[in-house]
Tab-separated table of C-alpha atoms and ligand atoms in Angstrom:
chain	number	residue	atom	x	y	z
A	1	MET	CA	19.197	17.333	12.027
A	2	ASP	CA	17.036	15.511	14.599
A	3	ILE	CA	18.286	14.177	17.898
A	4	GLY	CA	18.343	10.558	16.631
A	5	GLY	CA	20.637	11.458	13.695
A	6	LEU	CA	22.895	13.517	15.995
A	7	LYS	CA	23.137	10.624	18.468
A	8	LYS	CA	24.201	8.124	15.747
A	9	MET	CA	26.913	10.491	14.458
A	10	ALA	CA	28.276	11.200	17.961
A	11	LEU	CA	28.510	7.568	18.835
A	12	GLU	CA	30.281	6.804	15.568
A	13	GLU	CA	32.801	9.566	16.178
A	14	ILE	CA	33.580	8.228	19.764
A	15	ASP	CA	34.133	4.799	18.287
A	16	LYS	CA	36.576	6.243	15.677
A	17	ALA	CA	38.498	8.359	18.084
A	18	ILE	CA	42.109	6.989	18.241
A	19	ASP	CA	43.486	9.041	21.088
A	20	LEU	CA	42.607	11.419	23.994
A	21	VAL	CA	42.959	14.415	21.646
A	22	GLY	CA	40.415	12.926	19.234
A	23	LEU	CA	38.101	12.161	22.130
A	24	ASP	CA	38.345	15.636	23.534
A	25	ASN	CA	37.395	17.061	20.164
A	26	VAL	CA	34.238	14.900	20.175
A	27	TYR	CA	33.518	16.056	23.683
A	28	LYS	CA	33.744	19.695	22.711
A	29	LYS	CA	31.735	19.250	19.564
A	30	TYR	CA	28.768	17.721	21.325
A	31	LEU	CA	29.001	18.459	25.037
A	32	GLY	CA	31.043	21.766	25.027
A	33	LYS	CA	29.369	25.149	26.050
A	34	LYS	CA	28.823	26.014	22.382
A	35	GLY	CA	28.329	22.322	21.340
A	36	GLU	CA	25.525	20.654	19.442
A	37	ILE	CA	23.525	19.622	22.662
A	38	ALA	CA	23.820	23.084	24.059
A	39	SER	CA	22.432	24.596	20.887
A	40	PHE	CA	19.512	22.133	20.920
A	41	PHE	CA	18.795	23.205	24.455
A	42	GLY	CA	18.838	26.891	23.264
A	43	SER	CA	16.238	26.164	20.615
A	44	LEU	CA	13.842	24.577	23.084
A	45	LYS	CA	12.197	27.861	23.639
A	46	ASN	CA	11.039	27.887	20.093
A	47	LEU	CA	9.111	24.697	20.535
A	48	PRO	CA	5.430	24.640	21.488
A	49	GLU	CA	5.041	24.494	25.286
A	50	LYS	CA	3.537	20.979	25.231
A	51	ASP	CA	6.635	19.446	23.457
A	52	ARG	CA	9.356	21.256	25.450
A	53	LYS	CA	9.356	18.820	28.387
A	54	GLU	CA	9.594	15.678	26.321
A	55	VAL	CA	12.296	16.981	24.039
A	56	GLY	CA	14.193	18.287	27.108
A	57	ARG	CA	14.165	14.732	28.641
A	58	CYS	CA	15.449	13.291	25.400
A	59	LEU	CA	18.278	15.732	25.253
A	60	ASN	CA	19.231	15.092	28.813
A	61	SER	CA	19.379	11.238	28.456
A	62	PHE	CA	21.400	11.814	25.137
A	63	LYS	CA	23.814	14.018	26.988
A	64	LYS	CA	24.237	11.436	29.827
A	65	LEU	CA	24.837	8.618	27.253
A	66	LEU	CA	27.510	10.580	25.614
A	67	GLU	CA	29.176	11.541	28.842
A	68	GLU	CA	29.319	7.863	29.860
A	69	LYS	CA	30.628	6.545	26.499
A	70	ILE	CA	33.305	9.183	26.448
A	71	LYS	CA	34.457	8.424	30.014
A	72	ILE	CA	34.742	4.674	29.301
A	73	LYS	CA	36.834	5.329	26.151
A	74	GLU	CA	38.971	7.935	28.039
A	75	GLN	CA	39.758	5.374	30.762
A	76	GLU	CA	40.784	2.895	28.127
A	77	PHE	CA	43.216	5.351	26.540
A	78	LYS	CA	44.586	6.292	29.886
A	79	LYS	CA	45.164	2.650	30.881
A	80	SER	CA	47.217	1.852	27.791
A	81	LEU	CA	49.039	5.155	28.141
A	82	LYS	CA	50.024	4.205	31.646
A	83	LEU	CA	51.247	0.693	30.484
A	84	PHE	CA	53.174	2.390	27.773
A	85	LYS	CA	54.777	4.913	30.155
A	86	ASN	CA	55.680	2.175	32.644
A	87	ASN	CA	57.424	0.324	29.807
A	88	LYS	CA	55.139	-2.624	30.140
A	89	LEU	CA	54.016	-2.339	26.592
A	90	ASP	CA	57.052	-2.678	24.374
A	91	VAL	CA	55.877	-1.915	20.848
A	92	SER	CA	59.209	-2.995	19.308
A	93	ILE	CA	58.568	-6.664	20.443
A	94	PRO	CA	57.410	-8.720	17.372
A	95	GLY	CA	53.925	-9.986	17.585
A	96	LYS	CA	53.058	-13.534	18.544
A	97	LYS	CA	53.372	-16.031	15.787
A	98	ILE	CA	50.141	-17.758	14.962
A	99	LYS	CA	50.536	-21.546	15.057
A	100	THR	CA	49.339	-23.238	11.931
A	101	GLY	CA	49.031	-26.968	11.194
A	102	HIS	CA	51.224	-28.646	8.601
A	103	LEU	CA	51.262	-31.956	6.748
A	104	HIS	CA	52.608	-35.099	8.247
A	105	PRO	CA	55.986	-36.290	6.823
A	106	LEU	CA	54.356	-39.381	5.333
A	107	THR	CA	51.826	-37.247	3.491
A	108	LEU	CA	54.636	-35.034	2.181
A	109	VAL	CA	56.475	-38.080	0.891
A	110	LYS	CA	53.408	-39.552	-0.606
A	111	ARG	CA	52.578	-36.415	-2.454
A	112	ARG	CA	56.157	-35.931	-3.722
A	113	ALA	CA	56.192	-39.585	-4.956
A	114	GLU	CA	52.844	-39.093	-6.585
A	115	ASN	CA	54.162	-35.973	-8.425
A	116	ILE	CA	57.297	-37.632	-9.676
A	117	PHE	CA	55.463	-40.724	-11.024
A	118	GLY	CA	52.707	-38.365	-12.392
A	119	GLU	CA	55.437	-36.571	-14.329
A	120	MET	CA	56.533	-40.018	-15.716
A	121	GLY	CA	52.969	-40.689	-16.935
A	122	PHE	CA	51.595	-42.835	-14.151
A	123	SER	CA	48.117	-42.181	-12.815
A	124	ILE	CA	46.855	-42.839	-9.402
A	125	ALA	CA	44.500	-45.880	-8.607
A	126	GLN	CA	42.949	-46.851	-5.273
A	127	GLY	CA	41.481	-49.955	-3.641
A	128	PRO	CA	39.826	-51.075	-0.394
A	129	GLU	CA	41.696	-51.443	2.923
A	130	ILE	CA	39.284	-54.280	3.849
A	131	GLU	CA	40.025	-56.805	1.178
A	132	ASP	CA	38.744	-60.217	0.242
A	133	GLU	CA	40.953	-63.342	0.236
A	134	TRP	CA	40.737	-63.815	-3.555
A	135	HIS	CA	42.120	-60.314	-4.405
A	136	ASN	CA	44.766	-60.326	-1.657
A	137	PHE	CA	46.082	-63.886	-2.218
A	138	ASP	CA	44.427	-66.271	-4.785
A	139	ALA	CA	44.350	-63.829	-7.744
A	140	LEU	CA	47.979	-62.972	-6.946
A	141	ASN	CA	49.032	-66.575	-7.608
A	142	ILE	CA	49.018	-67.534	-3.868
A	143	PRO	CA	46.383	-70.355	-3.600
A	144	LYS	CA	44.957	-71.563	-0.271
A	145	ASN	CA	47.269	-73.583	1.858
A	146	HIS	CA	50.206	-72.406	-0.245
A	147	PRO	CA	53.261	-71.856	2.102
A	148	ALA	CA	53.769	-68.397	0.448
A	149	ARG	CA	50.752	-67.110	2.419
A	150	ASP	CA	53.060	-67.110	5.407
A	151	MET	CA	55.091	-64.361	3.904
A	152	TRP	CA	52.290	-61.998	5.027
A	153	ASP	CA	51.012	-62.256	8.632
A	154	THR	CA	47.518	-61.388	8.154
A	155	PHE	CA	44.739	-59.730	10.347
A	156	TRP	CA	41.624	-61.827	9.500
A	157	LEU	CA	38.194	-60.303	10.160
A	158	LYS	CA	35.264	-62.330	11.573
A	159	ASN	CA	33.333	-62.111	8.260
A	160	GLY	CA	36.163	-63.893	6.430
A	161	LYS	CA	37.682	-60.767	4.917
A	162	LEU	CA	40.991	-59.450	5.926
A	163	LEU	CA	42.942	-56.165	6.229
A	164	ARG	CA	44.969	-56.043	3.017
A	165	THR	CA	48.608	-57.092	3.603
A	166	HIS	CA	49.913	-55.194	0.631
A	167	THR	CA	48.642	-52.838	-2.146
A	168	SER	CA	49.131	-55.534	-4.808
A	169	PRO	CA	45.444	-56.575	-4.888
A	170	VAL	CA	44.690	-53.272	-6.644
A	171	GLN	CA	46.694	-54.627	-9.668
A	172	ILE	CA	43.952	-57.116	-10.127
A	173	ARG	CA	41.105	-54.766	-9.507
A	174	TYR	CA	42.566	-52.262	-11.925
A	175	MET	CA	43.356	-54.892	-14.706
A	176	LYS	CA	39.767	-56.186	-14.510
A	177	LYS	CA	38.339	-52.728	-15.217
A	178	ASN	CA	40.883	-51.142	-17.504
A	179	ASN	CA	42.447	-52.180	-20.821
A	180	PRO	CA	46.296	-51.995	-21.273
A	181	PRO	CA	48.527	-50.131	-21.805
A	182	ILE	CA	48.418	-49.571	-17.954
A	183	ARG	CA	50.658	-47.295	-16.110
A	184	ILE	CA	49.491	-46.724	-12.458
A	185	ILE	CA	50.661	-46.237	-9.008
A	186	VAL	CA	48.605	-47.154	-5.862
A	187	PRO	CA	49.620	-45.377	-2.663
A	188	GLY	CA	47.800	-46.863	0.324
A	189	ARG	CA	47.754	-48.069	3.881
A	190	ILE	CA	48.246	-51.799	4.653
A	191	PHE	CA	48.399	-53.977	7.707
A	192	ARG	CA	50.586	-56.819	9.025
A	193	HIS	CA	50.312	-58.920	12.117
A	194	GLU	CA	53.966	-58.817	12.938
A	195	ALA	CA	56.358	-57.717	15.672
A	196	THR	CA	57.457	-54.078	15.560
A	197	ASP	CA	61.022	-52.737	15.565
A	198	ALA	CA	62.873	-49.761	14.314
A	199	SER	CA	61.956	-50.557	10.717
A	200	HIS	CA	58.727	-52.600	11.018
A	201	GLU	CA	55.364	-51.452	11.817
A	202	ILE	CA	52.022	-53.315	11.864
A	203	ASN	CA	50.243	-50.571	9.998
A	204	PHE	CA	52.190	-48.748	7.316
A	205	TYR	CA	52.115	-47.351	3.764
A	206	GLN	CA	53.123	-48.812	0.467
A	207	LEU	CA	53.132	-47.396	-3.140
A	208	GLU	CA	52.394	-50.095	-5.768
A	209	GLY	CA	53.524	-49.548	-9.266
A	210	LEU	CA	52.145	-51.425	-12.342
A	211	MET	CA	53.158	-50.928	-15.955
A	212	ILE	CA	51.630	-53.225	-18.612
A	213	ASP	CA	52.219	-52.958	-22.426
A	214	LYS	CA	53.566	-54.926	-25.340
A	215	ASP	CA	57.298	-54.732	-24.903
A	216	ILE	CA	58.109	-53.898	-21.214
A	217	SER	CA	61.250	-55.313	-19.698
A	218	ILE	CA	63.246	-55.243	-16.495
A	219	SER	CA	65.464	-52.526	-18.030
A	220	ASN	CA	62.386	-50.285	-18.205
A	221	PHE	CA	61.819	-50.935	-14.441
A	222	LYS	CA	65.350	-50.160	-13.555
A	223	ALA	CA	65.389	-46.941	-15.594
A	224	ILE	CA	62.079	-45.705	-14.002
A	225	ILE	CA	62.971	-46.522	-10.526
A	226	GLN	CA	66.524	-45.036	-10.799
A	227	GLU	CA	64.906	-41.891	-12.197
A	228	PHE	CA	62.465	-41.806	-9.316
A	229	PHE	CA	65.214	-42.125	-6.767
A	230	SER	CA	67.395	-39.357	-8.188
A	231	ARG	CA	64.381	-37.017	-8.479
A	232	PHE	CA	63.135	-37.838	-4.996
A	233	PHE	CA	66.480	-37.501	-3.205
A	234	ASN	CA	67.955	-34.853	-5.512
A	235	LYS	CA	71.155	-36.934	-5.794
A	236	VAL	CA	72.347	-40.275	-7.169
A	237	ILE	CA	71.392	-42.982	-4.900
A	238	GLU	CA	72.972	-46.401	-5.008
A	239	ALA	CA	70.277	-49.131	-5.594
A	240	ARG	CA	70.853	-52.825	-5.847
A	241	LEU	CA	68.555	-55.569	-7.097
A	242	ARG	CA	68.602	-58.854	-5.193
A	243	PRO	CA	66.967	-61.973	-6.738
A	244	SER	CA	63.987	-62.780	-4.481
A	245	PHE	CA	60.703	-64.514	-4.563
A	246	PHE	CA	57.198	-63.210	-4.908
A	247	PRO	CA	54.499	-65.563	-6.135
A	248	PHE	CA	52.990	-62.820	-8.294
A	249	THR	CA	56.165	-61.959	-10.188
A	250	GLU	CA	58.685	-63.972	-12.252
A	251	PRO	CA	61.469	-63.176	-11.966
A	252	SER	CA	61.238	-61.337	-8.666
A	253	PHE	CA	63.696	-59.116	-6.770
A	254	GLU	CA	64.049	-56.908	-3.726
A	255	VAL	CA	65.365	-53.427	-4.287
A	256	ASP	CA	67.762	-52.116	-1.586
A	257	MET	CA	69.068	-48.558	-1.436
A	258	SER	CA	72.099	-47.417	0.376
A	259	CYS	CA	71.035	-46.303	3.897
A	260	VAL	CA	70.833	-42.409	3.892
A	261	VAL	CA	70.510	-42.270	7.625
A	262	CYS	CA	74.085	-43.594	8.336
A	263	GLU	CA	75.506	-42.926	4.752
A	264	GLY	CA	76.165	-46.755	4.548
A	265	THR	CA	78.285	-46.968	7.730
A	266	GLY	CA	75.655	-49.152	9.703
A	267	CYS	CA	72.781	-48.078	12.074
A	268	SER	CA	69.685	-49.511	13.692
A	269	VAL	CA	67.518	-48.678	10.703
A	270	CYS	CA	69.611	-50.755	8.315
A	271	SER	CA	70.565	-53.344	10.935
A	272	SER	CA	74.116	-52.318	10.566
A	273	THR	CA	74.282	-53.493	6.841
A	274	GLY	CA	74.424	-50.105	5.196
A	275	TRP	CA	71.483	-51.145	2.988
A	276	ILE	CA	67.804	-50.700	3.543
A	277	GLU	CA	65.189	-52.852	1.763
A	278	ILE	CA	62.915	-50.374	0.122
A	279	MET	CA	60.722	-52.339	-2.338
A	280	GLY	CA	59.755	-55.685	-3.911
A	281	ALA	CA	59.424	-55.960	-7.590
A	282	GLY	CA	59.457	-58.171	-10.638
A	283	MET	CA	57.867	-59.032	-13.955
A	284	VAL	CA	54.162	-59.700	-13.526
A	285	HIS	CA	53.398	-63.451	-13.364
A	286	PRO	CA	51.276	-64.727	-16.284
A	287	ASN	CA	48.793	-66.197	-13.804
A	288	VAL	CA	48.279	-62.665	-12.410
A	289	LEU	CA	47.616	-61.234	-15.813
A	290	LYS	CA	45.114	-63.965	-16.472
A	291	ALA	CA	43.383	-63.246	-13.163
A	292	GLY	CA	43.181	-59.687	-14.216
A	293	GLY	CA	41.514	-60.809	-17.465
A	294	LEU	CA	44.434	-60.221	-19.780
A	295	ILE	CA	46.194	-62.538	-22.198
A	296	PRO	CA	49.840	-62.930	-21.167
A	297	ARG	CA	52.560	-62.748	-23.710
A	298	GLN	CA	54.068	-66.160	-24.344
A	299	LYS	CA	56.670	-65.506	-27.157
A	300	ALA	CA	58.111	-62.572	-28.943
A	301	LYS	CA	55.810	-60.491	-31.021
A	302	ASP	CA	52.580	-62.279	-30.061
A	303	THR	CA	49.564	-60.210	-29.042
A	304	GLY	CA	49.848	-60.828	-25.374
A	305	TRP	CA	50.704	-58.418	-22.611
A	306	GLN	CA	53.597	-58.222	-20.195
A	307	GLY	CA	54.934	-55.771	-17.631
A	308	PHE	CA	56.482	-55.023	-14.267
A	309	ALA	CA	55.070	-54.364	-10.798
A	310	PHE	CA	56.680	-53.060	-7.613
A	311	GLY	CA	55.734	-52.182	-4.115
A	312	ILE	CA	57.673	-49.502	-2.320
A	313	GLY	CA	57.646	-48.912	1.483
A	314	LEU	CA	56.586	-45.355	1.807
A	315	ASP	CA	57.471	-45.309	5.553
A	316	ARG	CA	61.027	-46.468	4.782
A	317	LEU	CA	61.217	-43.858	2.006
A	318	THR	CA	60.149	-41.210	4.571
A	319	MET	CA	62.825	-42.435	7.004
A	320	MET	CA	65.435	-42.121	4.376
A	321	LYS	CA	64.331	-38.699	3.207
A	322	TYR	CA	64.253	-37.198	6.696
A	323	LYS	CA	66.880	-39.339	8.401
A	324	ILE	CA	64.348	-40.810	10.940
A	325	ASP	CA	65.853	-43.587	12.888
A	326	ASP	CA	62.713	-45.342	14.123
A	327	ILE	CA	59.501	-46.016	12.101
A	328	ARG	CA	57.392	-45.917	15.234
A	329	LEU	CA	57.967	-42.217	15.609
A	330	LEU	CA	55.802	-41.641	12.468
A	331	TYR	CA	52.808	-43.032	14.373
A	332	SER	CA	53.635	-41.822	17.864
A	333	GLY	CA	51.671	-38.469	17.557
A	334	ASP	CA	54.445	-36.835	19.426
A	335	ILE	CA	54.269	-33.117	18.723
A	336	ARG	CA	58.006	-32.628	19.453
A	337	PHE	CA	58.784	-35.013	16.673
A	338	LEU	CA	56.078	-33.724	14.285
A	339	LYS	CA	56.936	-30.066	14.683
A	340	GLN	CA	60.321	-30.625	12.780
A	341	PHE	CA	58.643	-31.086	9.392
B	1	LIG	C1	55.254	-56.890	-0.814
B	1	LIG	O1	54.384	-56.390	-0.072
B	1	LIG	C2	54.882	-57.025	-2.310
B	1	LIG	N1	53.395	-56.881	-2.442
B	1	LIG	C3	55.662	-56.002	-3.131
B	1	LIG	C4	55.627	-56.279	-4.559
B	1	LIG	C5	54.674	-55.645	-5.333
B	1	LIG	C6	56.544	-57.175	-5.066
B	1	LIG	C7	54.741	-55.921	-6.766
B	1	LIG	C8	56.445	-57.439	-6.422
B	1	LIG	C9	55.601	-56.817	-7.245
B	1	LIG	P1	57.171	-56.914	0.813
B	1	LIG	O2	56.471	-57.646	1.914
B	1	LIG	O3	58.645	-57.148	0.661
B	1	LIG	O4	56.513	-57.002	-0.523
B	1	LIG	O5	56.978	-55.361	1.197
B	1	LIG	C10	57.344	-54.343	0.303
B	1	LIG	C11	58.097	-53.138	1.063
B	1	LIG	O6	57.296	-52.682	2.115
B	1	LIG	C12	59.340	-53.572	1.713
B	1	LIG	O7	60.412	-53.495	0.805
B	1	LIG	C13	59.433	-52.493	2.788
B	1	LIG	O8	59.988	-51.260	2.201
B	1	LIG	C14	58.086	-52.310	3.227
B	1	LIG	N2	57.695	-53.079	4.408
B	1	LIG	C15	57.543	-54.423	4.504
B	1	LIG	N3	57.242	-54.774	5.743
B	1	LIG	C16	57.155	-53.616	6.461
B	1	LIG	C17	56.856	-53.297	7.821
B	1	LIG	N4	56.488	-54.283	8.728
B	1	LIG	N5	56.948	-51.998	8.218
B	1	LIG	C18	57.275	-51.003	7.305
B	1	LIG	N6	57.504	-51.248	6.020
B	1	LIG	C19	57.523	-52.568	5.559
């Protein structure tokens, strides 16, 4: 073997040595009295006179390099041995846990809701957060100057557009592009220019639902939403339907669920009522179906369409799921809060 090959081999063996004994073996093999380098020196006399000097110099620098490398590695071993002997290195202590990121509770709830509705045959639709007045209001049977517009305090943009105040405009966008039967959910972010408190934010999430077919009734809605709640909470949850008003549904109702945070005894989240308003819902208004390009059903067995729609507050659902008593915590970015999920 030539000096280059020997050098490569020796350096690799130093690298691989795992303790002082291993290192000593490498030393003996290459630098010992009868080692590889000594035998190379011994064979110098067989070389032509003119080459001896050069080869001798190479051997010397190789020897020096090995001595240095072995010394450095030896010091490293001795240092850790000393730490070990002084008990500073306790090999029985478990290693440090590597911190990993995780999903935000709102994302966990959104994904779970998507899965449950997915299992019930609903597909996911999306729409823009910057919306135009027609989709957000007019098409939903809320004409200009109608007092119902005051139900949604709106962030208007300079260009006349607005930040959508609910996910309902996606109903219209979807109906215009897709033929019934329709069975969709629309999870998304929405914005309202209102005062915040323990259960109100200015930026929050809704999950819209829309089901359109020939023979859809309120009973179908009740069955689906009850099934959703029991799968989501893994227990029977009391829900009540209160007659209400939304311009885009007729009849309309609010759905309340018993407050999981206080088990119905009263707390800041449910304003001490024991109930929390979780969604608005109703049978889609004929004017909304028309705005979506569909012919509404007028009498039994005609060819028109009908169906229900609902809008769940995903933040409130998250609060119920994890017993969070203030919606603002979800947007606080407080690591102490987020670490719990
Ligand atoms: C609506 O936004 C309707 N678009 C819902 C709907 C869809 C009705 C389809 C009928 C048919 P509402 O403003 O009530 O309705 O809001 C729906 C849900 O969003 C509420 O039940 C509540 O859970 C949640 N929510 C409303 N305002 C806030 C707020 N400021 N902060 C957090 N969640 C809110």
